[in-house]
Short mmCIF file of C-alpha atoms in Angstrom, two decimals:
data_model
loop_
_atom_site.label_atom_id
_atom_site.label_comp_id
_atom_site.label_asym_id
_atom_site.label_seq_id
_atom_site.Cartn_x
_atom_site.Cartn_y
_atom_site.Cartn_z
CA UNK A 1 -25.04 42.85 23.12
CA UNK A 2 -23.74 43.94 19.75
CA UNK A 3 -20.41 44.82 21.32
CA UNK A 4 -20.25 41.44 23.07
CA UNK A 5 -20.85 39.63 19.80
CA UNK A 6 -18.12 41.66 18.12
CA UNK A 7 -15.69 40.70 20.87
CA UNK A 8 -16.69 37.06 20.62
CA UNK A 9 -16.26 37.07 16.87
CA UNK A 10 -12.77 38.43 17.37
CA UNK A 11 -12.11 35.63 19.87
CA UNK A 12 -13.51 33.14 17.38
CA UNK A 13 -11.14 34.48 14.76
CA UNK A 14 -8.20 33.78 17.08
CA UNK A 15 -9.55 30.27 17.80
CA UNK A 16 -9.87 29.60 14.07
CA UNK A 17 -6.34 30.84 13.45
CA UNK A 18 -5.07 28.40 16.08
CA UNK A 19 -7.20 25.64 14.54
CA UNK A 20 -6.05 26.09 10.95
CA UNK A 21 -2.39 26.78 11.72
CA UNK A 22 -2.27 23.69 13.95
CA UNK A 23 -3.68 21.55 11.16
CA UNK A 24 -1.37 23.14 8.60
CA UNK A 25 1.70 22.08 10.59
CA UNK A 26 0.56 18.92 12.37
CA UNK A 27 -0.94 17.08 9.37
CA UNK A 28 2.36 16.87 7.43
CA UNK A 29 4.45 16.60 10.61
CA UNK A 30 2.33 13.62 11.67
CA UNK A 31 3.30 11.82 8.48
CA UNK A 32 6.99 12.36 9.20
CA UNK A 33 6.47 11.10 12.77
CA UNK A 34 4.56 8.05 11.50
CA UNK A 35 7.41 7.27 9.10
CA UNK A 36 9.87 7.59 11.98
CA UNK A 37 7.77 5.35 14.18
CA UNK A 38 7.76 2.68 11.46
CA UNK A 39 11.47 3.07 10.76
CA UNK A 40 13.52 -0.10 10.67
CA UNK A 41 16.28 1.65 12.64
CA UNK A 42 15.66 0.74 16.25
CA UNK A 43 17.10 4.01 17.56
CA UNK A 44 14.88 6.21 15.40
CA UNK A 45 11.72 4.23 16.06
CA UNK A 46 12.24 4.14 19.82
CA UNK A 47 13.08 7.85 19.97
CA UNK A 48 9.93 8.66 18.02
CA UNK A 49 7.96 6.25 20.17
CA UNK A 50 9.18 8.08 23.29
CA UNK A 51 8.06 11.37 21.81
CA UNK A 52 4.60 9.95 21.07
CA UNK A 53 4.38 8.51 24.61
CA UNK A 54 5.12 11.92 26.13
CA UNK A 55 2.74 13.81 23.83
CA UNK A 56 -0.13 11.43 24.48
CA UNK A 57 0.74 10.71 28.10
CA UNK A 58 0.79 14.24 29.52
CA UNK A 59 -1.91 16.94 29.49
CA UNK A 60 -1.89 19.32 26.54
CA UNK A 61 -2.25 22.20 28.98
CA UNK A 62 1.01 21.19 30.64
CA UNK A 63 2.79 20.93 27.29
CA UNK A 64 1.50 24.38 26.43
CA UNK A 65 2.91 25.85 29.61
CA UNK A 66 6.18 24.02 29.05
CA UNK A 67 6.61 25.29 25.49
CA UNK A 68 5.88 28.85 26.60
CA UNK A 69 7.96 28.98 29.78
CA UNK A 70 10.82 26.53 29.20
CA UNK A 71 12.69 28.79 26.72
CA UNK A 72 12.49 31.58 29.28
CA UNK A 73 14.21 29.53 31.96
CA UNK A 74 16.74 28.04 29.57
CA UNK A 75 17.60 30.94 27.28
CA UNK A 76 16.22 33.85 29.25
CA UNK A 77 13.83 34.83 26.50
CA UNK A 78 10.49 33.47 25.35
CA UNK A 79 8.59 33.27 22.10
CA UNK A 80 5.38 35.20 21.81
CA UNK A 81 2.29 33.56 23.25
CA UNK A 82 0.53 32.81 20.00
CA UNK A 83 3.60 31.15 18.47
CA UNK A 84 4.01 29.04 21.60
CA UNK A 85 0.39 27.87 21.24
CA UNK A 86 0.92 26.85 17.61
CA UNK A 87 4.16 25.00 18.41
CA UNK A 88 2.65 23.14 21.37
CA UNK A 89 -0.52 22.18 19.48
CA UNK A 90 1.33 21.19 16.32
CA UNK A 91 3.72 18.80 18.07
CA UNK A 92 0.92 17.40 20.25
CA UNK A 93 -1.49 16.78 17.41
CA UNK A 94 1.25 15.45 15.16
CA UNK A 95 1.70 12.61 17.66
CA UNK A 96 -1.99 11.67 17.50
CA UNK A 97 -2.13 12.04 13.72
CA UNK A 98 1.02 9.94 13.41
CA UNK A 99 -0.63 7.00 15.15
CA UNK A 100 -3.70 7.34 12.94
CA UNK A 101 -1.53 7.45 9.81
CA UNK A 102 0.45 4.45 11.01
CA UNK A 103 -2.72 2.44 11.57
CA UNK A 104 -3.90 3.40 8.09
CA UNK A 105 -0.62 2.62 6.36
CA UNK A 106 -0.25 -0.74 8.11
CA UNK A 107 -3.80 -1.72 7.19
CA UNK A 108 -3.04 -1.60 3.45
CA UNK A 109 -2.57 -5.20 2.26
CA UNK A 110 1.00 -6.24 1.43
CA UNK A 111 -0.29 -7.33 -1.99
CA UNK A 112 -0.75 -3.70 -3.01
CA UNK A 113 2.97 -3.07 -2.49
CA UNK A 114 3.86 -6.26 -4.31
CA UNK A 115 1.66 -5.39 -7.28
CA UNK A 116 3.22 -1.93 -7.47
CA UNK A 117 6.69 -3.43 -7.21
CA UNK A 118 6.11 -6.01 -9.95
CA UNK A 119 4.74 -3.26 -12.21
CA UNK A 120 7.94 -1.28 -11.70
CA UNK A 121 6.51 1.66 -9.75
CA UNK A 122 9.10 3.71 -7.87
CA UNK A 123 8.87 3.78 -4.07
CA UNK A 124 7.71 7.38 -4.13
CA UNK A 125 5.05 6.74 -6.76
CA UNK A 126 3.83 3.71 -4.82
CA UNK A 127 3.52 5.78 -1.66
CA UNK A 128 1.84 8.79 -3.23
CA UNK A 129 -0.41 7.03 -5.75
CA UNK A 130 -1.13 3.60 -4.28
CA UNK A 131 -0.76 3.73 -0.50
CA UNK A 132 -1.72 7.26 0.57
CA UNK A 133 -4.99 7.58 -1.38
CA UNK A 134 -6.21 4.37 0.25
CA UNK A 135 -4.92 5.44 3.66
CA UNK A 136 -6.79 8.75 3.47
CA UNK A 137 -10.06 6.94 2.91
CA UNK A 138 -9.49 4.54 5.79
CA UNK A 139 -8.47 7.12 8.38
CA UNK A 140 -11.23 9.66 7.75
CA UNK A 141 -13.47 8.62 10.70
CA UNK A 142 -10.56 8.69 13.15
CA UNK A 143 -9.33 12.01 11.78
CA UNK A 144 -12.82 13.47 12.18
CA UNK A 145 -12.69 12.68 15.89
CA UNK A 146 -9.29 14.28 16.32
CA UNK A 147 -10.14 17.44 14.39
CA UNK A 148 -13.32 17.96 16.41
CA UNK A 149 -11.28 17.62 19.59
CA UNK A 150 -8.88 20.24 18.26
CA UNK A 151 -11.70 22.77 17.86
CA UNK A 152 -12.48 22.37 21.55
CA UNK A 153 -8.82 22.25 22.60
CA UNK A 154 -8.26 25.74 21.20
CA UNK A 155 -9.93 26.91 24.43
CA UNK A 156 -6.79 25.86 26.35
CA UNK A 157 -4.76 28.59 24.67
CA UNK A 158 -6.03 31.04 27.31
CA UNK A 159 -3.81 29.25 29.83
CA UNK A 160 -0.86 31.30 28.60
CA UNK A 161 -2.98 34.37 27.97
CA UNK A 162 -4.11 34.10 24.38
CA UNK A 163 -7.52 35.75 24.06
CA UNK A 164 -9.39 33.10 22.14
CA UNK A 165 -13.16 32.61 22.14
CA UNK A 166 -13.56 31.03 25.56
CA UNK A 167 -11.34 33.57 27.33
CA UNK A 168 -13.33 36.41 25.76
CA UNK A 169 -16.57 34.78 26.90
CA UNK A 170 -15.27 34.28 30.46
CA UNK A 171 -14.11 37.90 30.65
CA UNK A 172 -17.49 39.10 29.47
CA UNK A 173 -19.22 36.81 31.98
CA UNK A 174 -17.15 38.27 34.82
CA UNK A 175 -17.79 41.81 33.67
CA UNK A 176 -21.53 41.39 33.32
CA UNK A 177 -22.15 39.01 36.22
CA UNK A 178 -23.87 36.61 33.77
CA UNK A 179 -23.09 33.16 32.45
CA UNK A 180 -24.84 33.97 29.19
CA UNK A 181 -21.61 34.77 27.23
CA UNK A 182 -20.26 31.35 28.12
CA UNK A 183 -23.34 29.62 26.75
CA UNK A 184 -23.16 31.73 23.62
CA UNK A 185 -19.55 30.57 23.24
CA UNK A 186 -20.85 27.02 23.56
CA UNK A 187 -23.12 27.64 20.58
CA UNK A 188 -20.15 29.00 18.63
CA UNK A 189 -18.13 25.85 19.30
CA UNK A 190 -21.09 23.69 18.40
CA UNK A 191 -21.56 25.47 15.07
CA UNK A 192 -17.86 25.19 14.24
CA UNK A 193 -17.91 21.48 14.97
CA UNK A 194 -21.12 20.99 13.02
CA UNK A 195 -19.25 22.42 10.03
CA UNK A 196 -16.28 20.13 10.71
CA UNK A 197 -18.55 17.07 10.93
CA UNK A 198 -20.38 17.99 7.75
CA UNK A 199 -17.11 18.50 5.94
CA UNK A 200 -15.89 15.08 6.98
CA UNK A 201 -19.20 13.53 5.91
CA UNK A 202 -18.76 15.19 2.55
CA UNK A 203 -15.20 13.95 2.12
CA UNK A 204 -16.17 10.43 3.17
CA UNK A 205 -18.99 10.44 0.64
CA UNK A 206 -16.61 11.72 -2.03
CA UNK A 207 -14.27 8.81 -1.30
CA UNK A 208 -17.11 6.32 -1.41
CA UNK A 209 -16.67 5.64 -5.13
CA UNK A 210 -14.61 2.55 -4.36
CA UNK A 211 -14.38 -0.07 -1.68
CA UNK B 1 16.49 -19.97 -26.54
CA UNK B 2 16.14 -19.75 -22.79
CA UNK B 3 14.41 -16.59 -21.63
CA UNK B 4 14.84 -17.42 -17.95
CA UNK B 5 17.59 -19.53 -16.47
CA UNK B 6 17.71 -20.43 -12.83
CA UNK B 7 20.88 -22.04 -11.57
CA UNK B 8 21.53 -23.53 -8.12
CA UNK B 9 19.14 -21.14 -6.39
CA UNK B 10 18.79 -21.40 -2.63
CA UNK B 11 16.50 -19.46 -0.37
CA UNK B 12 15.78 -19.70 3.36
CA UNK B 13 13.39 -17.90 5.63
CA UNK B 14 15.39 -17.71 8.87
CA UNK B 15 16.07 -21.39 9.62
CA UNK B 16 13.59 -22.83 7.12
CA UNK B 17 15.15 -23.75 3.80
CA UNK B 18 12.45 -23.18 1.19
CA UNK B 19 14.46 -23.59 -2.00
CA UNK B 20 17.26 -26.15 -1.95
CA UNK B 21 19.36 -25.91 -5.07
CA UNK B 22 16.84 -25.22 -7.84
CA UNK B 23 17.96 -25.24 -11.48
CA UNK B 24 15.89 -25.07 -14.63
CA UNK B 25 15.45 -23.05 -17.81
CA UNK B 26 12.36 -21.59 -19.40
CA UNK B 27 12.43 -21.54 -23.20
CA UNK B 28 10.83 -18.83 -25.31
CA UNK B 29 7.27 -19.66 -26.29
CA UNK B 30 7.06 -22.42 -23.72
CA UNK B 31 4.31 -22.94 -21.17
CA UNK B 32 5.75 -24.39 -17.99
CA UNK B 33 3.57 -25.57 -15.13
CA UNK B 34 4.92 -25.95 -11.65
CA UNK B 35 2.96 -28.33 -9.46
CA UNK B 36 3.51 -29.69 -6.00
CA UNK B 37 2.09 -29.71 -2.49
CA UNK B 38 1.67 -26.57 -0.39
CA UNK B 39 4.94 -25.44 1.13
CA UNK B 40 7.01 -27.10 -1.58
CA UNK B 41 8.54 -23.73 -2.53
CA UNK B 42 6.87 -23.21 -5.90
CA UNK B 43 5.41 -19.81 -5.07
CA UNK B 44 8.69 -18.71 -3.49
CA UNK B 45 10.48 -19.69 -6.68
CA UNK B 46 8.11 -17.48 -8.67
CA UNK B 47 8.61 -14.66 -6.18
CA UNK B 48 12.39 -14.92 -6.53
CA UNK B 49 12.14 -14.70 -10.31
CA UNK B 50 9.89 -11.64 -10.06
CA UNK B 51 12.24 -10.13 -7.47
CA UNK B 52 9.65 -10.00 -4.69
CA UNK B 53 12.06 -12.15 -2.69
CA UNK B 54 15.84 -12.15 -2.81
CA UNK B 55 17.68 -15.42 -3.17
CA UNK B 56 20.45 -16.41 -0.75
CA UNK B 57 22.62 -17.83 -3.48
CA UNK B 58 22.46 -18.94 -7.07
CA UNK B 59 22.10 -17.34 -10.47
CA UNK B 60 18.99 -16.03 -12.22
CA UNK B 61 19.13 -14.60 -15.74
CA UNK B 62 16.20 -13.06 -17.51
CA UNK B 63 16.21 -12.24 -21.21
CA UNK B 64 19.99 -12.61 -21.39
CA UNK B 65 20.78 -10.29 -18.45
CA UNK B 66 21.86 -11.42 -15.01
CA UNK B 67 19.55 -10.51 -12.16
CA UNK B 68 21.63 -12.21 -9.49
CA UNK B 69 24.79 -14.25 -9.60
CA UNK B 70 26.91 -16.27 -7.23
CA UNK B 71 30.57 -16.30 -8.25
CA UNK B 72 33.28 -18.90 -7.67
CA UNK B 73 34.12 -17.42 -4.29
CA UNK B 74 30.53 -17.98 -3.25
CA UNK B 75 29.66 -14.28 -3.16
CA UNK B 76 26.10 -13.57 -4.23
CA UNK B 77 25.45 -10.24 -5.84
CA UNK B 78 22.39 -8.63 -7.37
CA UNK B 79 22.65 -6.42 -10.44
CA UNK B 80 22.60 -2.66 -9.80
CA UNK B 81 19.28 -0.95 -9.14
CA UNK B 82 18.94 0.31 -12.70
CA UNK B 83 19.53 -3.06 -14.28
CA UNK B 84 17.19 -4.80 -11.85
CA UNK B 85 14.44 -2.28 -12.66
CA UNK B 86 14.95 -2.89 -16.37
CA UNK B 87 15.12 -6.68 -16.13
CA UNK B 88 12.16 -7.19 -13.84
CA UNK B 89 9.81 -5.54 -16.33
CA UNK B 90 10.48 -8.48 -18.63
CA UNK B 91 8.53 -10.68 -16.25
CA UNK B 92 4.89 -10.02 -15.44
CA UNK B 93 3.15 -11.58 -12.46
CA UNK B 94 -0.50 -12.42 -11.92
CA UNK B 95 -1.33 -12.89 -8.25
CA UNK B 96 -3.62 -15.34 -6.55
CA UNK B 97 -5.55 -12.45 -4.95
CA UNK B 98 -5.46 -10.23 -8.05
CA UNK B 99 -4.09 -7.25 -6.08
CA UNK B 100 -5.79 -4.72 -8.30
CA UNK B 101 -5.63 -1.13 -7.10
CA UNK B 102 -9.11 -0.62 -5.62
CA UNK B 103 -9.07 3.17 -5.93
CA UNK B 104 -8.26 3.10 -9.65
CA UNK B 105 -10.76 2.37 -12.40
CA UNK B 106 -10.12 -0.73 -14.50
CA UNK B 107 -8.70 1.54 -17.21
CA UNK B 108 -6.31 3.28 -14.83
CA UNK B 109 -5.22 -0.05 -13.34
CA UNK B 110 -3.99 -0.99 -16.80
CA UNK B 111 -2.60 2.39 -17.89
CA UNK B 112 -0.84 3.51 -14.70
CA UNK B 113 2.33 1.46 -15.12
CA UNK B 114 2.50 2.13 -18.86
CA UNK B 115 2.43 5.86 -18.22
CA UNK B 116 4.50 6.01 -15.06
CA UNK B 117 7.09 3.34 -15.86
CA UNK B 118 7.25 3.10 -19.65
CA UNK B 119 6.33 6.79 -20.15
CA UNK B 120 3.76 5.82 -22.77
CA UNK B 121 1.55 8.79 -23.74
CA UNK B 122 -1.90 8.63 -22.20
CA UNK B 123 -3.98 8.04 -25.33
CA UNK B 124 -1.62 5.35 -26.54
CA UNK B 125 -1.74 3.65 -23.13
CA UNK B 126 -5.52 3.76 -23.21
CA UNK B 127 -5.61 2.25 -26.70
CA UNK B 128 -3.43 -0.59 -25.50
CA UNK B 129 -5.64 -1.04 -22.44
CA UNK B 130 -8.83 -1.05 -24.54
CA UNK B 131 -7.39 -3.67 -26.85
CA UNK B 132 -6.43 -5.85 -23.90
CA UNK B 133 -9.84 -5.45 -22.27
CA UNK B 134 -11.50 -6.51 -25.51
CA UNK B 135 -9.23 -9.51 -25.63
CA UNK B 136 -10.17 -10.37 -22.04
CA UNK B 137 -13.85 -10.09 -22.93
CA UNK B 138 -14.37 -7.01 -20.75
CA UNK B 139 -14.60 -4.10 -23.19
CA UNK B 140 -17.48 -2.50 -21.28
CA UNK B 141 -15.70 -2.52 -17.91
CA UNK B 142 -13.10 0.20 -18.55
CA UNK B 143 -14.78 2.68 -16.20
CA UNK B 144 -15.78 0.17 -13.54
CA UNK B 145 -13.94 -0.15 -10.23
CA UNK B 146 -12.53 -3.50 -9.09
CA UNK B 147 -15.13 -3.97 -6.33
CA UNK B 148 -17.85 -3.92 -9.00
CA UNK B 149 -16.36 -6.94 -10.77
CA UNK B 150 -16.58 -10.66 -10.06
CA UNK B 151 -13.42 -12.49 -9.01
CA UNK B 152 -12.96 -13.90 -12.47
CA UNK B 153 -13.34 -10.48 -14.05
CA UNK B 154 -10.87 -8.99 -11.58
CA UNK B 155 -8.36 -11.66 -12.41
CA UNK B 156 -8.79 -10.99 -16.14
CA UNK B 157 -8.16 -7.28 -15.50
CA UNK B 158 -5.01 -8.16 -13.59
CA UNK B 159 -3.84 -10.29 -16.51
CA UNK B 160 -4.48 -7.31 -18.81
CA UNK B 161 -2.57 -5.09 -16.37
CA UNK B 162 0.45 -7.41 -16.54
CA UNK B 163 0.27 -7.79 -20.33
CA UNK B 164 0.13 -4.02 -20.84
CA UNK B 165 3.84 -3.82 -20.06
CA UNK B 166 4.54 -6.35 -22.84
CA UNK B 167 6.54 -8.74 -20.66
CA UNK B 168 8.63 -11.49 -22.25
CA UNK B 169 7.31 -13.93 -19.68
CA UNK B 170 4.04 -13.96 -17.79
CA UNK B 171 4.02 -15.75 -14.44
CA UNK B 172 0.90 -16.91 -12.65
CA UNK B 173 0.87 -17.63 -8.93
CA UNK B 174 -2.09 -19.96 -8.40
CA UNK B 175 -4.29 -17.70 -10.52
CA UNK B 176 -7.51 -19.61 -9.82
CA UNK B 177 -7.09 -20.54 -6.15
CA UNK B 178 -9.25 -17.63 -4.96
CA UNK B 179 -12.02 -18.40 -7.44
CA UNK B 180 -14.95 -20.79 -7.39
CA UNK B 181 -14.94 -23.57 -10.01
CA UNK B 182 -17.21 -21.71 -12.40
CA UNK B 183 -14.97 -18.64 -12.51
CA UNK B 184 -11.86 -20.82 -12.66
CA UNK B 185 -12.91 -21.85 -16.14
CA UNK B 186 -12.84 -18.33 -17.53
CA UNK B 187 -9.29 -17.72 -16.29
CA UNK B 188 -8.04 -21.03 -17.64
CA UNK B 189 -9.61 -20.16 -20.99
CA UNK B 190 -7.70 -16.88 -21.08
CA UNK B 191 -4.40 -18.58 -20.24
CA UNK B 192 -5.11 -21.19 -22.89
CA UNK B 193 -5.70 -18.49 -25.45
CA UNK B 194 -2.42 -16.81 -24.53
CA UNK B 195 -0.72 -20.19 -24.97
CA UNK B 196 -2.02 -20.48 -28.53
CA UNK B 197 -0.42 -17.07 -29.19
CA UNK B 198 2.89 -18.51 -27.95
CA UNK B 199 3.09 -16.27 -24.92
CA UNK B 200 5.89 -17.60 -22.71
CA UNK B 201 4.31 -18.53 -19.40
CA UNK B 202 5.13 -20.06 -16.06
CA UNK B 203 2.12 -21.23 -14.11
CA UNK B 204 2.11 -22.31 -10.49
CA UNK B 205 -1.13 -24.23 -10.20
CA UNK B 206 -3.18 -26.82 -8.36
CA UNK B 207 -5.29 -27.47 -11.48
CA UNK B 208 -3.76 -30.75 -12.61
CA UNK B 209 -6.05 -31.25 -15.60
CA UNK B 210 -5.23 -27.78 -16.77
CA UNK B 211 -1.47 -28.19 -16.28
CA UNK B 212 -1.62 -31.38 -18.26
CA UNK B 213 -3.69 -29.77 -20.98
CA UNK B 214 -1.76 -26.58 -21.76
CA UNK B 215 1.83 -27.14 -20.64
CA UNK B 216 4.74 -28.06 -22.80
CA UNK B 217 6.60 -29.03 -19.69
CA UNK B 218 5.78 -29.75 -16.08
CA UNK B 219 7.97 -29.38 -13.01
CA UNK B 220 6.97 -31.23 -9.86
CA UNK B 221 8.40 -29.68 -6.69
CA UNK B 222 8.45 -31.04 -3.19
CA UNK B 223 10.22 -29.83 -0.06
CA UNK B 224 12.24 -27.18 -1.91
CA UNK B 225 13.51 -29.50 -4.61
CA UNK B 226 12.60 -30.24 -8.19
CA UNK B 227 11.60 -33.87 -7.91
CA UNK B 228 10.67 -34.41 -11.50
CA UNK B 229 10.63 -32.50 -14.72
CA UNK B 230 9.27 -33.50 -18.12
CA UNK B 231 6.46 -33.40 -20.62
CA UNK B 232 2.94 -33.54 -19.17
CA UNK B 233 2.73 -37.03 -20.62
CA UNK B 234 5.86 -38.18 -18.81
CA UNK B 235 4.95 -36.65 -15.46
CA UNK B 236 1.22 -37.32 -15.33
CA UNK B 237 0.95 -40.66 -17.07
CA UNK B 238 4.29 -42.41 -17.04
CA UNK B 239 6.07 -41.24 -13.93
CA UNK B 240 8.41 -43.71 -12.28
CA UNK B 241 8.90 -41.46 -9.28
CA UNK B 242 7.19 -42.68 -6.10
CA UNK B 243 6.77 -39.17 -4.65
CA UNK B 244 5.15 -37.87 -7.84
CA UNK B 245 2.86 -40.88 -7.96
CA UNK B 246 1.76 -40.34 -4.38
CA UNK B 247 1.04 -36.65 -5.01
CA UNK B 248 -0.88 -37.25 -8.23
CA UNK B 249 -2.93 -40.10 -6.80
CA UNK B 250 -4.92 -37.56 -4.78
CA UNK B 251 -6.30 -35.90 -7.91
#
């Protein structure tokens, strides 16, 4: 039992690495994608729109397999499995985050931009100090949903052979002819997501000082 | 001396011509009211002067510098980015819907532009803001957030925010239209006080009694044109213009 838990903690560590690295890359990338989607240049916005359609319109598991195997067929060499997972997750989640950002940015009243403009704020200052702080507050509930989904999506990484928590649990279940490890993994996921939910609650409460 | 001159300004939104050849001058220390029915172009005129909209043709000068100019060949050109940024700070604008920054305290609403745009040191900016809040009758609201204030208080903060940049001209775009009659009074009182201090102001308003009371001059606009221009006396009491008469008869 002790050995099983050790293995599962190792698997959890891999899942958490996927989780945090995905967020690290997809959160800023999503902002770039959102900007592209809102671009006034028709070519840029439709290209970015196509990318979002593909990312949201096909299964993540398929994208994962594509990112891992496509370079092999095209260039004859492939990236390592873990890197492929991070790339696939980052570009997939960036598409979802981008749409959330876009909704947030477009929900800020035009008057805020006009006030900033009349006061002589630069475009950058307006974006970083007027728009984004208000966007962050508005998108928190939607972001919470997405981040919780990401915790559970880390389980897909096993598709290309990355030994994250769920793969470890399945291996143990097969070895011991028992479903117990899988249920224990369920508890692990639940605890991780309880922490995510609590964190979002905390942030939302922190941002509750204005309306 | 004219602080703003507007010469033959035209502005269309796609096929709709909103400003049809507008010319007037605003003198230093003057309070000018612009009245007229909805859709007459008065707000658009204000937005062109504050550079929220770009004119199609015509000349606008502010404080002796040219914001936009149409030359003899009919080519309309705006001043370079730097000049525009410098000129536009000479004109403050108070919005109908206040447009305060909801995530900033009242203090930060008033200090942000001073610090970011004018590079005023923080304590100096805060002193200026405190003085303005006292003047607006809101000295105890520095740490409050906009949502905690009444509409009238929010509008007074937004006037303080505009004044903090020490503009040569303060423009008001229907400053009381979002307020109930009781709160309207407190804003009109503030504008009146500014008038006694010879602040140069341009007020787009539906408050006829107020326009008559505080203005040195009144412009009546209709359908993108200046129909009549004169002292409040001339426009409100002695107008010969049929269109003006018809408009005023409803008040």
